[in-house]
Amino acid sequence: MDKMTVFKAQQWAFSFIKDHGKDPSAADLLLQGQMNWSTTEMLMNYQTQLSAEQLERFFTNVKLYCQDHPAQYLLGKANFFGLEFKVSEATLIPRLETEELVEWILEAEPKTSLRVLDIGTGTGAIGLSLKHDRPAWEVTLSDISSQALAVAKENKQALKLEATLIESDLFQNITGKFDVIVSNPPYIAESEAELMDKSVLEHEPKTALFAPDEGLYLYKKLAEKLSQHLTEHGKLYLEIGFQQGPSVVEIFSQAYPTAKVELRQDITGHDRMVKVSF
């Protein structure tokens, strides 16, 4: 098949994906992402003929998606907080719920100059989204993975944003103090692996997903040296697993009895974020 209109290609993909028990909306995501179109642009191009090369790439991606390859990895990009980020299998795919963590920080913190550290930055999605909305903030992105940092660097350059990048295992190579520290660390317990999507387990980096001690290990490690890296009235913002709220609150309440520890739910009503204020 040498040619096909956008509309016919979309309908074929929709049926193919549905027949394989996957989310049919991925048909639009894959086609729009490949063509760099908005939804409106795709509608305007419904009768446009796709070339043989474009069709081959689209059909290949649709079939790979049905074999549990995440759509964002197939496209090499993902949208987060209104921005486009490069992704690779060295980084987690930015999640919608993490946008709520960014929103909390932006609504709670002043627009004046702040020093911000994003630990375990991955693609740089959290730190760079904060920098995009608050140009006066001095943002540092850190990650234990040099491959992830390379992706974050590409995203920094593509978005034309200033940020410092540091390869570090938590606070190991971090110097100085920050007004805001944010982290979406690995927090999934190994025992929960059987509940996860095959696409996540087979393609997303396990070091960015799983943590020992029922997923609480890195929260405990962060608590150990947090006060050494926060300013006098600094704040820590964390993403957590939906069942970890009470445990994470207890970790930081015990480590810092005079700090205010807040638990916040996401839009679905699940415990998802913790804020520690000094």
PDB file of C-alpha atoms in Angstrom:
ATOM      1  CA  MET A   1       0.000   0.000   0.000  1.00  0.00           C
ATOM      2  CA  ASP A   2       1.810   3.089  -1.272  1.00  0.00           C
ATOM      3  CA  LYS A   3      -0.586   5.785  -0.123  1.00  0.00           C
ATOM      4  CA  MET A   4      -3.438   6.325   2.304  1.00  0.00           C
ATOM      5  CA  THR A   5      -5.194   9.391   3.669  1.00  0.00           C
ATOM      6  CA  VAL A   6      -4.661  10.464   7.250  1.00  0.00           C
ATOM      7  CA  PHE A   7      -8.270   9.592   8.051  1.00  0.00           C
ATOM      8  CA  LYS A   8      -8.001   6.045   6.672  1.00  0.00           C
ATOM      9  CA  ALA A   9      -4.682   5.452   8.411  1.00  0.00           C
ATOM     10  CA  GLN A  10      -6.187   6.669  11.694  1.00  0.00           C
ATOM     11  CA  GLN A  11      -9.213   4.386  11.331  1.00  0.00           C
ATOM     12  CA  TRP A  12      -7.028   1.369  10.499  1.00  0.00           C
ATOM     13  CA  ALA A  13      -4.844   2.034  13.536  1.00  0.00           C
ATOM     14  CA  PHE A  14      -7.840   2.548  15.810  1.00  0.00           C
ATOM     15  CA  SER A  15      -9.295  -0.845  14.847  1.00  0.00           C
ATOM     16  CA  PHE A  16      -5.948  -2.648  14.969  1.00  0.00           C
ATOM     17  CA  ILE A  17      -5.127  -1.328  18.438  1.00  0.00           C
ATOM     18  CA  LYS A  18      -8.626  -2.036  19.747  1.00  0.00           C
ATOM     19  CA  ASP A  19      -8.464  -5.597  18.412  1.00  0.00           C
ATOM     20  CA  HIS A  20      -5.251  -6.086  20.413  1.00  0.00           C
ATOM     21  CA  GLY A  21      -6.882  -4.943  23.643  1.00  0.00           C
ATOM     22  CA  LYS A  22      -4.930  -1.695  23.900  1.00  0.00           C
ATOM     23  CA  ASP A  23      -6.015   1.917  24.285  1.00  0.00           C
ATOM     24  CA  PRO A  24      -7.275   3.039  20.837  1.00  0.00           C
ATOM     25  CA  SER A  25      -6.536   6.697  21.624  1.00  0.00           C
ATOM     26  CA  ALA A  26      -2.867   5.804  21.050  1.00  0.00           C
ATOM     27  CA  ALA A  27      -3.662   5.905  17.313  1.00  0.00           C
ATOM     28  CA  ASP A  28      -4.040   9.683  17.496  1.00  0.00           C
ATOM     29  CA  LEU A  29      -1.056  10.087  19.826  1.00  0.00           C
ATOM     30  CA  LEU A  30       1.226   8.144  17.491  1.00  0.00           C
ATOM     31  CA  LEU A  31       0.059   9.867  14.319  1.00  0.00           C
ATOM     32  CA  GLN A  32       0.028  13.397  15.735  1.00  0.00           C
ATOM     33  CA  GLY A  33       3.394  12.842  17.381  1.00  0.00           C
ATOM     34  CA  GLN A  34       4.960  11.497  14.201  1.00  0.00           C
ATOM     35  CA  MET A  35       3.648  14.379  12.090  1.00  0.00           C
ATOM     36  CA  ASN A  36       4.163  17.040  14.780  1.00  0.00           C
ATOM     37  CA  TRP A  37       0.513  18.040  14.505  1.00  0.00           C
ATOM     38  CA  SER A  38      -1.941  19.399  17.028  1.00  0.00           C
ATOM     39  CA  THR A  39      -5.409  17.834  17.142  1.00  0.00           C
ATOM     40  CA  THR A  40      -6.727  20.700  15.019  1.00  0.00           C
ATOM     41  CA  GLU A  41      -3.948  20.267  12.473  1.00  0.00           C
ATOM     42  CA  MET A  42      -4.703  16.573  12.171  1.00  0.00           C
ATOM     43  CA  LEU A  43      -8.384  17.294  11.547  1.00  0.00           C
ATOM     44  CA  MET A  44      -7.407  19.811   8.876  1.00  0.00           C
ATOM     45  CA  ASN A  45      -5.208  17.161   7.228  1.00  0.00           C
ATOM     46  CA  TYR A  46      -7.709  14.287   7.269  1.00  0.00           C
ATOM     47  CA  GLN A  47      -7.739  14.036   3.471  1.00  0.00           C
ATOM     48  CA  THR A  48      -3.977  14.487   3.124  1.00  0.00           C
ATOM     49  CA  GLN A  49      -2.199  11.552   1.510  1.00  0.00           C
ATOM     50  CA  LEU A  50       0.569  10.075   3.646  1.00  0.00           C
ATOM     51  CA  SER A  51       3.682   8.940   1.808  1.00  0.00           C
ATOM     52  CA  ALA A  52       4.737   5.302   1.749  1.00  0.00           C
ATOM     53  CA  GLU A  53       7.566   6.136   4.152  1.00  0.00           C
ATOM     54  CA  GLN A  54       5.232   7.917   6.577  1.00  0.00           C
ATOM     55  CA  LEU A  55       2.767   5.028   6.466  1.00  0.00           C
ATOM     56  CA  GLU A  56       5.473   2.443   7.044  1.00  0.00           C
ATOM     57  CA  ARG A  57       6.726   4.266  10.133  1.00  0.00           C
ATOM     58  CA  PHE A  58       3.187   4.718  11.459  1.00  0.00           C
ATOM     59  CA  PHE A  59       2.189   1.087  10.893  1.00  0.00           C
ATOM     60  CA  THR A  60       5.434  -0.096  12.525  1.00  0.00           C
ATOM     61  CA  ASN A  61       4.845   2.069  15.589  1.00  0.00           C
ATOM     62  CA  VAL A  62       1.238   0.930  15.901  1.00  0.00           C
ATOM     63  CA  LYS A  63       2.312  -2.722  15.839  1.00  0.00           C
ATOM     64  CA  LEU A  64       5.113  -2.081  18.357  1.00  0.00           C
ATOM     65  CA  TYR A  65       2.655  -0.270  20.636  1.00  0.00           C
ATOM     66  CA  CYS A  66       0.466  -3.373  20.551  1.00  0.00           C
ATOM     67  CA  GLN A  67       3.544  -5.355  21.628  1.00  0.00           C
ATOM     68  CA  ASP A  68       3.801  -3.214  24.804  1.00  0.00           C
ATOM     69  CA  HIS A  69       6.252  -0.558  23.606  1.00  0.00           C
ATOM     70  CA  PRO A  70       5.245   2.779  25.189  1.00  0.00           C
ATOM     71  CA  ALA A  71       4.059   5.282  22.587  1.00  0.00           C
ATOM     72  CA  GLN A  72       6.291   8.021  24.009  1.00  0.00           C
ATOM     73  CA  TYR A  73       9.436   5.925  23.536  1.00  0.00           C
ATOM     74  CA  LEU A  74       8.400   5.118  19.960  1.00  0.00           C
ATOM     75  CA  LEU A  75       8.062   8.845  19.283  1.00  0.00           C
ATOM     76  CA  GLY A  76      11.071   9.807  21.395  1.00  0.00           C
ATOM     77  CA  LYS A  77       9.125  12.548  23.131  1.00  0.00           C
ATOM     78  CA  ALA A  78       6.415  13.252  25.687  1.00  0.00           C
ATOM     79  CA  ASN A  79       4.368  16.274  26.681  1.00  0.00           C
ATOM     80  CA  PHE A  80       4.554  17.561  30.241  1.00  0.00           C
ATOM     81  CA  PHE A  81       3.156  20.767  31.693  1.00  0.00           C
ATOM     82  CA  GLY A  82       2.620  22.216  28.220  1.00  0.00           C
ATOM     83  CA  LEU A  83       6.200  21.518  27.123  1.00  0.00           C
ATOM     84  CA  GLU A  84       7.703  18.832  24.912  1.00  0.00           C
ATOM     85  CA  PHE A  85      10.459  16.680  26.411  1.00  0.00           C
ATOM     86  CA  LYS A  86      12.728  14.193  24.731  1.00  0.00           C
ATOM     87  CA  VAL A  87      12.472  10.760  26.369  1.00  0.00           C
ATOM     88  CA  SER A  88      14.529   7.602  26.039  1.00  0.00           C
ATOM     89  CA  GLU A  89      14.613   4.257  27.793  1.00  0.00           C
ATOM     90  CA  ALA A  90      17.187   5.822  30.140  1.00  0.00           C
ATOM     91  CA  THR A  91      14.428   8.027  31.578  1.00  0.00           C
ATOM     92  CA  LEU A  92      10.968   7.576  32.966  1.00  0.00           C
ATOM     93  CA  ILE A  93       8.118   8.915  30.872  1.00  0.00           C
ATOM     94  CA  PRO A  94       6.804  12.045  32.660  1.00  0.00           C
ATOM     95  CA  ARG A  95       3.397  11.328  34.216  1.00  0.00           C
ATOM     96  CA  LEU A  96       0.296  13.490  34.367  1.00  0.00           C
ATOM     97  CA  GLU A  97       0.110  13.212  38.169  1.00  0.00           C
ATOM     98  CA  THR A  98       3.574  14.735  38.466  1.00  0.00           C
ATOM     99  CA  GLU A  99       2.206  17.926  36.890  1.00  0.00           C
ATOM    100  CA  GLU A 100       0.221  18.387  40.099  1.00  0.00           C
ATOM    101  CA  LEU A 101       3.475  18.428  42.083  1.00  0.00           C
ATOM    102  CA  VAL A 102       4.788  21.210  39.815  1.00  0.00           C
ATOM    103  CA  GLU A 103       1.519  23.122  40.245  1.00  0.00           C
ATOM    104  CA  TRP A 104       1.758  22.853  44.050  1.00  0.00           C
ATOM    105  CA  ILE A 105       5.265  24.312  44.054  1.00  0.00           C
ATOM    106  CA  LEU A 106       4.307  27.167  41.721  1.00  0.00           C
ATOM    107  CA  GLU A 107       1.254  28.106  43.765  1.00  0.00           C
ATOM    108  CA  ALA A 108       3.067  27.898  47.113  1.00  0.00           C
ATOM    109  CA  GLU A 109       6.414  29.550  46.356  1.00  0.00           C
ATOM    110  CA  PRO A 110       7.156  33.214  45.565  1.00  0.00           C
ATOM    111  CA  LYS A 111       8.136  34.361  42.079  1.00  0.00           C
ATOM    112  CA  THR A 112      11.246  36.043  43.459  1.00  0.00           C
ATOM    113  CA  SER A 113      14.667  34.446  43.008  1.00  0.00           C
ATOM    114  CA  LEU A 114      14.943  31.010  44.645  1.00  0.00           C
ATOM    115  CA  ARG A 115      17.524  28.229  44.521  1.00  0.00           C
ATOM    116  CA  VAL A 116      15.810  24.998  43.468  1.00  0.00           C
ATOM    117  CA  LEU A 117      17.174  21.445  43.342  1.00  0.00           C
ATOM    118  CA  ASP A 118      15.419  18.660  41.402  1.00  0.00           C
ATOM    119  CA  ILE A 119      16.770  15.304  42.651  1.00  0.00           C
ATOM    120  CA  GLY A 120      16.388  12.328  40.313  1.00  0.00           C
ATOM    121  CA  THR A 121      15.468  14.652  37.487  1.00  0.00           C
ATOM    122  CA  GLY A 122      15.318  12.103  34.642  1.00  0.00           C
ATOM    123  CA  THR A 123      14.214  14.077  31.576  1.00  0.00           C
ATOM    124  CA  GLY A 124      14.411  17.282  33.610  1.00  0.00           C
ATOM    125  CA  ALA A 125      10.617  17.600  33.409  1.00  0.00           C
ATOM    126  CA  ILE A 126      10.006  18.931  36.934  1.00  0.00           C
ATOM    127  CA  GLY A 127      12.965  21.293  37.212  1.00  0.00           C
ATOM    128  CA  LEU A 128      12.721  22.640  33.663  1.00  0.00           C
ATOM    129  CA  SER A 129       8.958  23.163  33.939  1.00  0.00           C
ATOM    130  CA  LEU A 130       9.568  25.191  37.101  1.00  0.00           C
ATOM    131  CA  LYS A 131      12.305  27.201  35.375  1.00  0.00           C
ATOM    132  CA  HIS A 132      10.040  27.847  32.374  1.00  0.00           C
ATOM    133  CA  ASP A 133       7.344  29.350  34.600  1.00  0.00           C
ATOM    134  CA  ARG A 134       9.736  31.052  37.037  1.00  0.00           C
ATOM    135  CA  PRO A 135      12.702  32.397  35.021  1.00  0.00           C
ATOM    136  CA  ALA A 136      14.157  34.079  38.129  1.00  0.00           C
ATOM    137  CA  TRP A 137      14.632  30.749  39.885  1.00  0.00           C
ATOM    138  CA  GLU A 138      18.108  29.191  39.852  1.00  0.00           C
ATOM    139  CA  VAL A 139      17.495  25.529  39.041  1.00  0.00           C
ATOM    140  CA  THR A 140      19.835  22.558  39.507  1.00  0.00           C
ATOM    141  CA  LEU A 141      19.030  19.165  38.000  1.00  0.00           C
ATOM    142  CA  SER A 142      20.660  16.073  39.519  1.00  0.00           C
ATOM    143  CA  ASP A 143      20.485  12.380  38.745  1.00  0.00           C
ATOM    144  CA  ILE A 144      22.517   9.271  39.501  1.00  0.00           C
ATOM    145  CA  SER A 145      22.304   8.281  35.814  1.00  0.00           C
ATOM    146  CA  SER A 146      24.656   9.975  33.353  1.00  0.00           C
ATOM    147  CA  GLN A 147      22.417   8.753  30.513  1.00  0.00           C
ATOM    148  CA  ALA A 148      19.379  10.432  32.066  1.00  0.00           C
ATOM    149  CA  LEU A 149      21.361  13.639  32.590  1.00  0.00           C
ATOM    150  CA  ALA A 150      22.336  13.613  28.907  1.00  0.00           C
ATOM    151  CA  VAL A 151      18.629  13.600  28.026  1.00  0.00           C
ATOM    152  CA  ALA A 152      17.936  16.377  30.549  1.00  0.00           C
ATOM    153  CA  LYS A 153      20.741  18.416  28.968  1.00  0.00           C
ATOM    154  CA  GLU A 154      19.185  18.011  25.518  1.00  0.00           C
ATOM    155  CA  ASN A 155      15.824  19.132  26.893  1.00  0.00           C
ATOM    156  CA  LYS A 156      17.411  22.142  28.591  1.00  0.00           C
ATOM    157  CA  GLN A 157      18.996  23.178  25.320  1.00  0.00           C
ATOM    158  CA  ALA A 158      15.884  22.527  23.219  1.00  0.00           C
ATOM    159  CA  LEU A 159      13.729  24.595  25.592  1.00  0.00           C
ATOM    160  CA  LYS A 160      16.421  27.305  25.805  1.00  0.00           C
ATOM    161  CA  LEU A 161      16.421  27.240  29.608  1.00  0.00           C
ATOM    162  CA  GLU A 162      19.284  27.771  32.020  1.00  0.00           C
ATOM    163  CA  ALA A 163      19.941  25.018  34.565  1.00  0.00           C
ATOM    164  CA  THR A 164      22.925  23.400  36.264  1.00  0.00           C
ATOM    165  CA  LEU A 165      23.320  19.631  35.829  1.00  0.00           C
ATOM    166  CA  ILE A 166      25.056  17.453  38.437  1.00  0.00           C
ATOM    167  CA  GLU A 167      25.581  13.685  38.421  1.00  0.00           C
ATOM    168  CA  SER A 168      24.885  12.675  42.004  1.00  0.00           C
ATOM    169  CA  ASP A 169      23.494   9.883  44.136  1.00  0.00           C
ATOM    170  CA  LEU A 170      21.001  11.940  46.165  1.00  0.00           C
ATOM    171  CA  PHE A 171      23.092  14.561  48.035  1.00  0.00           C
ATOM    172  CA  GLN A 172      26.484  12.912  47.439  1.00  0.00           C
ATOM    173  CA  ASN A 173      27.860  15.563  45.026  1.00  0.00           C
ATOM    174  CA  ILE A 174      25.546  18.406  46.027  1.00  0.00           C
ATOM    175  CA  THR A 175      27.016  21.475  47.725  1.00  0.00           C
ATOM    176  CA  GLY A 176      25.296  24.542  49.134  1.00  0.00           C
ATOM    177  CA  LYS A 177      21.756  25.094  50.332  1.00  0.00           C
ATOM    178  CA  PHE A 178      18.478  25.437  48.459  1.00  0.00           C
ATOM    179  CA  ASP A 179      15.179  27.189  49.113  1.00  0.00           C
ATOM    180  CA  VAL A 180      13.245  24.366  47.445  1.00  0.00           C
ATOM    181  CA  ILE A 181      14.191  20.729  46.931  1.00  0.00           C
ATOM    182  CA  VAL A 182      11.872  18.556  44.867  1.00  0.00           C
ATOM    183  CA  SER A 183      12.098  14.864  44.076  1.00  0.00           C
ATOM    184  CA  ASN A 184      10.085  12.173  42.377  1.00  0.00           C
ATOM    185  CA  PRO A 185      12.333   9.294  43.475  1.00  0.00           C
ATOM    186  CA  PRO A 186      11.973   5.578  42.782  1.00  0.00           C
ATOM    187  CA  TYR A 187       9.262   4.494  45.238  1.00  0.00           C
ATOM    188  CA  ILE A 188       7.720   1.268  43.981  1.00  0.00           C
ATOM    189  CA  ALA A 189       8.188  -1.817  46.151  1.00  0.00           C
ATOM    190  CA  GLU A 190       9.520  -4.917  44.404  1.00  0.00           C
ATOM    191  CA  SER A 191       6.442  -6.772  45.638  1.00  0.00           C
ATOM    192  CA  GLU A 192       4.250  -4.491  43.497  1.00  0.00           C
ATOM    193  CA  ALA A 193       5.912  -5.454  40.211  1.00  0.00           C
ATOM    194  CA  GLU A 194       3.226  -8.023  39.426  1.00  0.00           C
ATOM    195  CA  LEU A 195       0.587  -5.275  39.501  1.00  0.00           C
ATOM    196  CA  MET A 196       2.356  -3.096  36.939  1.00  0.00           C
ATOM    197  CA  ASP A 197       1.827  -2.790  33.190  1.00  0.00           C
ATOM    198  CA  LYS A 198       4.053  -4.979  31.077  1.00  0.00           C
ATOM    199  CA  SER A 199       5.070  -1.944  28.991  1.00  0.00           C
ATOM    200  CA  VAL A 200       6.448  -0.210  32.093  1.00  0.00           C
ATOM    201  CA  LEU A 201       8.305  -3.249  33.402  1.00  0.00           C
ATOM    202  CA  GLU A 202       9.886  -4.139  30.065  1.00  0.00           C
ATOM    203  CA  HIS A 203      10.901  -0.678  28.868  1.00  0.00           C
ATOM    204  CA  GLU A 204      11.175   1.934  31.626  1.00  0.00           C
ATOM    205  CA  PRO A 205      14.398   1.987  33.701  1.00  0.00           C
ATOM    206  CA  LYS A 206      13.993  -0.185  36.780  1.00  0.00           C
ATOM    207  CA  THR A 207      16.453   1.940  38.777  1.00  0.00           C
ATOM    208  CA  ALA A 208      14.026   4.857  38.384  1.00  0.00           C
ATOM    209  CA  LEU A 209      11.022   2.758  39.435  1.00  0.00           C
ATOM    210  CA  PHE A 210      11.903   0.428  42.317  1.00  0.00           C
ATOM    211  CA  ALA A 211      13.313   1.060  45.785  1.00  0.00           C
ATOM    212  CA  PRO A 212      14.070  -1.296  48.699  1.00  0.00           C
ATOM    213  CA  ASP A 213      12.308  -1.236  52.064  1.00  0.00           C
ATOM    214  CA  GLU A 214       8.825  -1.406  50.537  1.00  0.00           C
ATOM    215  CA  GLY A 215       9.691   1.577  48.348  1.00  0.00           C
ATOM    216  CA  LEU A 216      10.593   3.829  51.305  1.00  0.00           C
ATOM    217  CA  TYR A 217      14.391   3.552  51.182  1.00  0.00           C
ATOM    218  CA  LEU A 218      15.113   6.790  49.317  1.00  0.00           C
ATOM    219  CA  TYR A 219      12.727   8.863  51.451  1.00  0.00           C
ATOM    220  CA  LYS A 220      14.672   7.703  54.503  1.00  0.00           C
ATOM    221  CA  LYS A 221      17.988   8.542  52.820  1.00  0.00           C
ATOM    222  CA  LEU A 222      16.707  11.984  51.849  1.00  0.00           C
ATOM    223  CA  ALA A 223      15.588  12.616  55.429  1.00  0.00           C
ATOM    224  CA  GLU A 224      19.064  11.824  56.773  1.00  0.00           C
ATOM    225  CA  LYS A 225      20.804  14.803  55.163  1.00  0.00           C
ATOM    226  CA  LEU A 226      17.953  17.073  54.135  1.00  0.00           C
ATOM    227  CA  SER A 227      18.578  19.763  56.752  1.00  0.00           C
ATOM    228  CA  GLN A 228      22.168  20.176  55.526  1.00  0.00           C
ATOM    229  CA  HIS A 229      20.922  21.274  52.105  1.00  0.00           C
ATOM    230  CA  LEU A 230      17.864  23.419  52.867  1.00  0.00           C
ATOM    231  CA  THR A 231      17.929  27.095  53.796  1.00  0.00           C
ATOM    232  CA  GLU A 232      16.452  28.189  57.127  1.00  0.00           C
ATOM    233  CA  HIS A 233      12.875  28.345  55.808  1.00  0.00           C
ATOM    234  CA  GLY A 234      13.373  25.896  52.951  1.00  0.00           C
ATOM    235  CA  LYS A 235      10.868  23.315  51.729  1.00  0.00           C
ATOM    236  CA  LEU A 236      10.986  19.788  50.372  1.00  0.00           C
ATOM    237  CA  TYR A 237       8.357  18.572  47.886  1.00  0.00           C
ATOM    238  CA  LEU A 238       7.998  14.859  47.106  1.00  0.00           C
ATOM    239  CA  GLU A 239       5.938  12.608  44.905  1.00  0.00           C
ATOM    240  CA  ILE A 240       4.969   9.382  46.675  1.00  0.00           C
ATOM    241  CA  GLY A 241       3.166   6.140  45.981  1.00  0.00           C
ATOM    242  CA  PHE A 242      -0.566   6.294  46.674  1.00  0.00           C
ATOM    243  CA  GLN A 243      -0.248   3.874  49.629  1.00  0.00           C
ATOM    244  CA  GLN A 244       2.805   5.540  51.174  1.00  0.00           C
ATOM    245  CA  GLY A 245       1.315   8.729  52.598  1.00  0.00           C
ATOM    246  CA  PRO A 246       1.291   7.851  56.328  1.00  0.00           C
ATOM    247  CA  SER A 247       4.720   6.175  56.149  1.00  0.00           C
ATOM    248  CA  VAL A 248       6.431   9.088  54.399  1.00  0.00           C
ATOM    249  CA  VAL A 249       4.801  11.614  56.741  1.00  0.00           C
ATOM    250  CA  GLU A 250       6.079   9.577  59.695  1.00  0.00           C
ATOM    251  CA  ILE A 251       9.636   9.413  58.273  1.00  0.00           C
ATOM    252  CA  PHE A 252       9.954  13.198  58.053  1.00  0.00           C
ATOM    253  CA  SER A 253       7.954  13.968  61.200  1.00  0.00           C
ATOM    254  CA  GLN A 254      10.291  11.764  63.236  1.00  0.00           C
ATOM    255  CA  ALA A 255      13.428  13.136  61.571  1.00  0.00           C
ATOM    256  CA  TYR A 256      12.322  16.771  61.973  1.00  0.00           C
ATOM    257  CA  PRO A 257       9.813  17.127  64.850  1.00  0.00           C
ATOM    258  CA  THR A 258       9.573  20.928  64.460  1.00  0.00           C
ATOM    259  CA  ALA A 259       8.947  20.833  60.709  1.00  0.00           C
ATOM    260  CA  LYS A 260       5.467  21.012  59.196  1.00  0.00           C
ATOM    261  CA  VAL A 261       4.747  17.893  57.141  1.00  0.00           C
ATOM    262  CA  GLU A 262       1.761  18.072  54.762  1.00  0.00           C
ATOM    263  CA  LEU A 263       0.162  15.276  52.749  1.00  0.00           C
ATOM    264  CA  ARG A 264      -1.759  16.165  49.589  1.00  0.00           C
ATOM    265  CA  GLN A 265      -4.007  14.083  47.338  1.00  0.00           C
ATOM    266  CA  ASP A 266      -3.982  14.113  43.549  1.00  0.00           C
ATOM    267  CA  ILE A 267      -7.003  14.852  41.366  1.00  0.00           C
ATOM    268  CA  THR A 268      -8.223  11.248  41.786  1.00  0.00           C
ATOM    269  CA  GLY A 269      -8.175  11.518  45.580  1.00  0.00           C
ATOM    270  CA  HIS A 270      -5.086   9.365  46.154  1.00  0.00           C
ATOM    271  CA  ASP A 271      -2.255  10.367  48.473  1.00  0.00           C
ATOM    272  CA  ARG A 272       0.419  11.529  46.020  1.00  0.00           C
ATOM    273  CA  MET A 273       2.529  14.396  47.406  1.00  0.00           C
ATOM    274  CA  VAL A 274       4.277  15.423  50.597  1.00  0.00           C
ATOM    275  CA  LYS A 275       5.618  18.843  51.552  1.00  0.00           C
ATOM    276  CA  VAL A 276       8.094  19.370  54.409  1.00  0.00           C
ATOM    277  CA  SER A 277       8.417  23.010  55.566  1.00  0.00           C
ATOM    278  CA  PHE A 278      11.168  24.166  57.922  1.00  0.00           C
TER     279      PHE A 278
END
